[in-house]
Short mmCIF file of C-alpha atoms in Angstrom, two decimals:
data_model
loop_
_atom_site.label_atom_id
_atom_site.label_comp_id
_atom_site.label_asym_id
_atom_site.label_seq_id
_atom_site.Cartn_x
_atom_site.Cartn_y
_atom_site.Cartn_z
CA MET A 1 24.62 12.22 8.04
CA GLU A 2 27.49 15.09 10.23
CA ALA A 3 27.19 13.15 12.97
CA GLY A 4 28.13 9.80 11.49
CA ALA A 5 24.88 8.47 10.26
CA ASN A 6 25.26 5.54 7.65
CA PRO A 7 24.33 6.67 4.27
CA ASN A 8 23.89 3.07 2.91
CA ASP A 9 20.82 2.84 4.92
CA GLY A 10 18.10 0.67 2.43
CA GLN A 11 15.30 1.49 4.58
CA ALA A 12 15.67 5.36 4.17
CA LEU A 13 15.84 4.59 0.45
CA TYR A 14 12.77 2.51 0.48
CA ASN A 15 11.06 5.32 2.42
CA ARG A 16 11.61 7.66 -0.05
CA MET A 17 11.48 6.22 -3.51
CA PHE A 18 7.96 6.44 -4.28
CA GLY A 19 7.98 10.04 -4.88
CA ARG A 20 9.42 11.96 -7.18
CA ASP A 21 11.41 14.45 -5.10
CA ASP A 22 15.45 13.41 -5.15
CA ASP A 23 17.01 15.58 -2.36
CA HIS A 24 17.39 12.74 -0.05
CA LEU A 25 19.15 10.72 -3.01
CA ALA A 26 21.54 13.75 -3.66
CA LEU A 27 22.28 14.28 -0.15
CA LEU A 28 23.00 10.09 0.77
CA LEU A 29 25.41 10.09 -2.37
CA GLU A 30 27.31 13.30 -1.22
CA TYR A 31 28.12 11.34 1.87
CA GLY A 32 28.95 8.14 -0.01
CA LEU A 33 25.92 6.17 -0.66
CA GLY A 34 26.70 3.03 -2.55
CA ARG A 35 30.54 2.92 -1.64
CA GLY A 36 31.84 0.61 0.38
CA ASP A 37 30.58 -2.55 1.78
CA ARG A 38 29.07 -1.13 5.30
CA GLU A 39 25.23 -1.37 5.84
CA PRO A 40 23.51 -0.89 9.18
CA TRP A 41 20.64 -3.66 8.65
CA SER A 42 22.94 -6.72 8.48
CA SER A 43 24.24 -6.81 11.96
CA ARG A 44 20.47 -5.71 13.34
CA LEU A 45 18.68 -8.29 11.60
CA GLY A 46 21.18 -10.95 11.87
CA VAL A 47 21.20 -11.49 8.09
CA GLU A 48 23.38 -10.98 5.12
CA LEU A 49 22.15 -8.38 3.03
CA GLU A 50 23.24 -7.10 -0.62
CA GLY A 51 25.82 -4.55 0.63
CA ALA A 52 25.98 -0.85 -0.72
CA ALA A 53 26.52 -1.35 -4.29
CA GLY A 54 23.51 -3.44 -4.54
CA LEU A 55 21.48 -0.47 -2.93
CA LEU A 56 22.17 1.55 -6.00
CA GLY A 57 21.04 -1.16 -8.35
CA ASP A 58 17.68 -1.41 -6.48
CA GLN A 59 17.28 2.32 -6.88
CA LEU A 60 17.91 2.08 -10.48
CA GLY A 61 15.97 -0.60 -11.32
CA TRP A 62 13.00 1.29 -9.77
CA ALA A 63 13.66 4.51 -11.25
CA ILE A 64 13.56 2.87 -14.81
CA LEU A 65 10.37 1.01 -14.29
CA HIS A 66 8.35 3.93 -12.76
CA ASP A 67 9.60 6.68 -15.19
CA HIS A 68 12.00 8.47 -12.67
CA ASN A 69 14.32 9.32 -15.22
CA ALA A 70 15.62 12.31 -13.43
CA ARG A 71 16.57 9.87 -10.66
CA VAL A 72 18.32 7.66 -13.42
CA ALA A 73 20.33 10.28 -14.38
CA LEU A 74 21.35 11.43 -10.93
CA LEU A 75 22.27 7.79 -10.21
CA LEU A 76 24.15 7.28 -13.24
CA ARG A 77 25.81 10.47 -12.96
CA GLY A 78 26.46 11.41 -9.53
CA GLY A 79 25.89 7.61 -7.82
CA GLY A 80 28.21 5.44 -10.02
CA ALA A 81 25.31 3.33 -10.88
CA ALA A 82 26.75 0.75 -13.13
CA PRO A 83 25.22 0.95 -16.62
CA ASP A 84 25.71 -2.64 -17.55
CA GLY A 85 25.56 -4.05 -14.19
CA GLN A 86 23.08 -7.00 -13.16
CA LEU A 87 19.89 -5.70 -11.37
CA ARG A 88 17.97 -7.99 -9.00
CA GLY A 89 16.14 -10.64 -10.78
CA GLY A 90 18.98 -11.22 -13.34
CA ARG A 91 18.68 -8.26 -16.02
CA THR A 92 20.81 -5.66 -16.75
CA PRO A 93 19.44 -2.09 -16.64
CA LEU A 94 19.18 -1.66 -20.22
CA GLU A 95 17.27 -5.00 -20.72
CA LEU A 96 14.61 -3.89 -18.01
CA ALA A 97 14.08 -0.53 -19.63
CA THR A 98 13.97 -2.18 -23.11
CA VAL A 99 11.63 -4.91 -22.52
CA TYR A 100 9.26 -2.67 -20.69
CA GLY A 101 9.27 -0.01 -22.98
CA LYS A 102 10.94 2.70 -21.04
CA THR A 103 12.46 4.62 -23.82
CA GLU A 104 13.96 7.57 -22.22
CA ALA A 105 15.62 5.52 -19.26
CA ALA A 106 17.41 3.40 -22.35
CA ARG A 107 18.45 6.63 -23.91
CA LEU A 108 20.16 7.72 -20.42
CA LEU A 109 21.59 4.30 -20.10
CA ARG A 110 23.16 4.23 -23.61
CA ALA A 111 24.42 7.52 -23.01
CA ALA A 112 26.11 6.34 -20.15
CA GLY A 113 27.71 3.34 -21.93
CA ALA A 114 25.25 0.49 -21.59
CA THR A 115 25.40 -1.82 -24.51
CA GLY A 116 22.92 -4.22 -25.95
CA PRO A 117 20.64 -5.23 -24.95
CA ASP A 118 20.63 -9.06 -26.44
CA LEU A 119 17.17 -10.01 -26.16
CA ASP A 120 15.55 -13.37 -27.18
CA ALA A 121 12.55 -13.36 -29.59
CA VAL A 122 10.13 -13.51 -26.77
CA ASP A 123 11.40 -10.49 -24.88
CA ARG A 124 11.57 -8.74 -28.19
CA LEU A 125 7.91 -9.19 -28.90
CA MET A 126 7.27 -7.96 -25.71
CA ALA A 127 9.31 -4.97 -25.98
CA ALA A 128 7.54 -4.40 -29.15
CA GLY A 129 4.20 -4.43 -27.57
CA MET A 130 5.25 -1.92 -24.79
CA ILE A 131 6.07 0.82 -27.34
CA ALA A 132 3.28 -0.17 -29.91
CA ASP A 133 5.91 -1.28 -32.24
CA ARG A 134 3.12 -2.98 -35.21
CA PRO A 135 5.80 -3.45 -37.77
CA THR A 136 8.71 -4.93 -35.47
CA ALA A 137 5.58 -7.25 -34.01
CA ALA A 138 4.26 -8.21 -37.21
CA ALA A 139 8.20 -9.20 -38.43
CA LEU A 140 8.74 -11.23 -35.53
CA LEU A 141 5.44 -13.29 -35.52
CA ASP A 142 6.11 -13.83 -39.53
CA GLU A 143 9.11 -15.29 -38.50
CA HIS A 144 8.06 -17.15 -35.40
CA PRO A 145 4.36 -17.96 -35.53
CA GLU A 146 4.24 -19.68 -32.16
CA LEU A 147 5.92 -16.65 -30.45
CA VAL A 148 2.69 -15.37 -28.90
CA ALA A 149 2.05 -18.11 -26.59
CA ALA A 150 5.73 -18.29 -25.14
CA ALA A 151 5.35 -14.27 -24.85
CA VAL A 152 2.07 -14.67 -22.83
CA ALA A 153 3.29 -17.38 -20.81
CA ARG A 154 6.32 -15.47 -19.72
CA HIS A 155 4.74 -11.97 -19.68
CA PRO A 156 1.18 -12.76 -18.67
CA SER A 157 0.18 -9.21 -17.35
CA ALA A 158 1.60 -7.44 -20.07
CA ILE A 159 -1.53 -5.29 -20.76
CA LEU A 160 -1.56 -4.33 -16.92
CA ARG A 161 2.06 -2.85 -17.26
CA ALA A 162 1.00 -0.93 -20.51
CA THR A 163 -1.93 0.27 -18.59
CA GLY A 164 0.50 1.39 -15.78
CA ALA A 165 2.50 3.32 -18.10
CA GLY A 166 -0.74 4.86 -19.56
CA ASN A 167 0.09 3.45 -23.20
CA ALA A 168 -3.41 2.96 -24.73
CA ASP A 169 -1.64 2.25 -28.27
CA ALA A 170 0.64 -0.45 -26.52
CA VAL A 171 -2.88 -1.59 -24.91
CA ARG A 172 -4.56 -2.02 -28.01
CA LEU A 173 -1.76 -3.54 -29.69
CA LEU A 174 -0.99 -6.33 -26.95
CA ALA A 175 -4.56 -7.01 -26.96
CA GLU A 176 -4.29 -7.77 -30.70
CA LEU A 177 -1.51 -10.05 -30.04
CA GLY A 178 -3.57 -12.30 -27.59
CA PHE A 179 -2.55 -11.08 -24.27
CA ASP A 180 -5.29 -11.35 -21.75
CA VAL A 181 -6.80 -8.00 -20.88
CA ASN A 182 -8.00 -9.61 -17.37
CA ALA A 183 -4.79 -11.14 -16.58
CA LEU A 184 -3.64 -10.44 -12.88
CA GLY A 185 -0.34 -8.92 -12.12
CA ARG A 186 1.62 -6.02 -10.57
CA THR A 187 3.04 -3.26 -12.02
CA ASP A 188 5.76 -2.06 -9.29
CA LEU A 189 8.31 -4.80 -10.01
CA PRO A 190 9.39 -6.80 -12.82
CA ILE A 191 7.98 -9.98 -11.73
CA GLU A 192 4.56 -11.74 -11.88
CA GLU A 193 2.44 -12.09 -9.13
CA PRO A 194 -1.52 -12.12 -9.39
CA TRP A 195 -2.47 -8.82 -7.66
CA GLU A 196 -4.63 -6.68 -9.90
CA THR A 197 -5.71 -6.34 -13.26
CA ALA A 198 -5.33 -3.41 -15.87
CA LEU A 199 -9.03 -2.40 -15.23
CA HIS A 200 -7.95 -1.81 -11.43
CA GLU A 201 -4.94 0.16 -12.39
CA ALA A 202 -6.69 2.60 -14.71
CA ALA A 203 -9.69 2.93 -12.31
CA GLY A 204 -7.53 3.60 -9.29
CA ALA A 205 -5.82 6.27 -11.61
CA GLY A 206 -8.81 7.89 -12.36
CA ASN A 207 -7.74 7.15 -16.38
CA GLY A 208 -11.46 7.15 -17.78
CA ASP A 209 -10.27 6.88 -21.35
CA LEU A 210 -8.29 3.70 -20.51
CA VAL A 211 -11.02 2.47 -18.68
CA THR A 212 -13.46 2.79 -21.71
CA LEU A 213 -10.87 1.25 -23.90
CA LEU A 214 -10.10 -2.08 -21.59
CA LEU A 215 -14.07 -2.36 -21.08
CA GLY A 216 -14.40 -2.47 -24.89
CA LEU A 217 -11.60 -4.97 -24.99
CA GLY A 218 -13.49 -7.32 -22.86
CA ALA A 219 -12.03 -6.36 -19.15
CA ASP A 220 -14.57 -7.51 -16.77
CA PRO A 221 -15.34 -5.11 -14.30
CA THR A 222 -16.54 -7.74 -11.78
CA VAL A 223 -13.19 -9.21 -11.05
CA ARG A 224 -11.77 -8.86 -7.50
CA ASP A 225 -8.15 -8.05 -7.13
CA ASN A 226 -6.10 -10.47 -4.82
CA ARG A 227 -4.85 -8.10 -2.06
CA PHE A 228 -7.94 -6.19 -1.00
CA GLY A 229 -10.97 -8.20 -2.58
CA SER A 230 -12.05 -5.18 -4.53
CA THR A 231 -13.53 -4.59 -7.96
CA PRO A 232 -12.30 -1.97 -10.11
CA ALA A 233 -15.00 0.48 -9.18
CA ASP A 234 -14.17 -0.04 -5.37
CA TRP A 235 -10.56 0.99 -6.50
CA ALA A 236 -12.25 4.31 -8.28
CA ALA A 237 -13.91 5.04 -5.21
CA HIS A 238 -11.43 4.46 -2.71
CA PHE A 239 -8.73 6.81 -4.68
CA GLY A 240 -11.88 9.45 -5.33
CA HIS A 241 -12.53 8.84 -8.70
CA SER A 242 -16.00 8.62 -10.27
CA ILE A 243 -15.81 6.66 -13.54
CA SER A 244 -19.36 6.35 -14.71
CA GLU A 245 -18.53 3.55 -17.24
CA LEU A 246 -17.90 1.32 -13.91
CA GLY A 247 -21.54 2.22 -12.64
CA PRO A 248 -22.23 3.84 -9.30
CA PRO A 249 -19.57 3.42 -6.42
CA PRO A 250 -20.74 0.48 -3.67
CA ARG A 251 -22.99 1.60 -1.27
CA GLY A 252 -21.30 3.08 1.69
CA ARG A 253 -18.14 3.88 -0.14
CA ALA A 254 -17.14 7.72 -0.75
#
């Protein structure tokens, strides 16, 4: 950095964002990450990228979704990330945190001045499901009996997201509401793309309690994910977990 390296380097941020260590981020913020318009990749790739300020938004969105709350606080406090700014996909940070049940991130955002969020009934039902708020869900359905179909259409992989958050109560409530326990989705970004099921997620994480719960709710252990063509048992074996409910690992797998 002292030799002139550009702190607004999206590839460097991507390479380090998956872990919980934020020393790289603190250093880059100290040297100007998020300030100005200059970043090194537009000229190298010959395309127009989002610019320096957008890098902070991407980091904030990732930190919210993945419960990296120390990073949320760092970006808001030391990075100047806008608590009411628009993230990739069109949501504000507080909308993202609320819809996906990230209550600590939502608290940090409100403390930093975020307002709202102004959610429609579909997103309010999703938000209630993600924190297992039965009274709010019941009140919404009393007022809008048709709401579940719209919520399932907008958030088909809700049970996968609740599984990724390790929230068994949310998994139960979402299943009771009518969300598909076998829906394919992804947990890393706030988009719907058919990657894997909740059972794959639980098996890969070695969460036997959630595996048992999902199987009891009708999860299909024979479904293969759309990226690797693997079953939940394959995922458990790949990550070194032995989950008896899924049966023995496939022959030849560790």
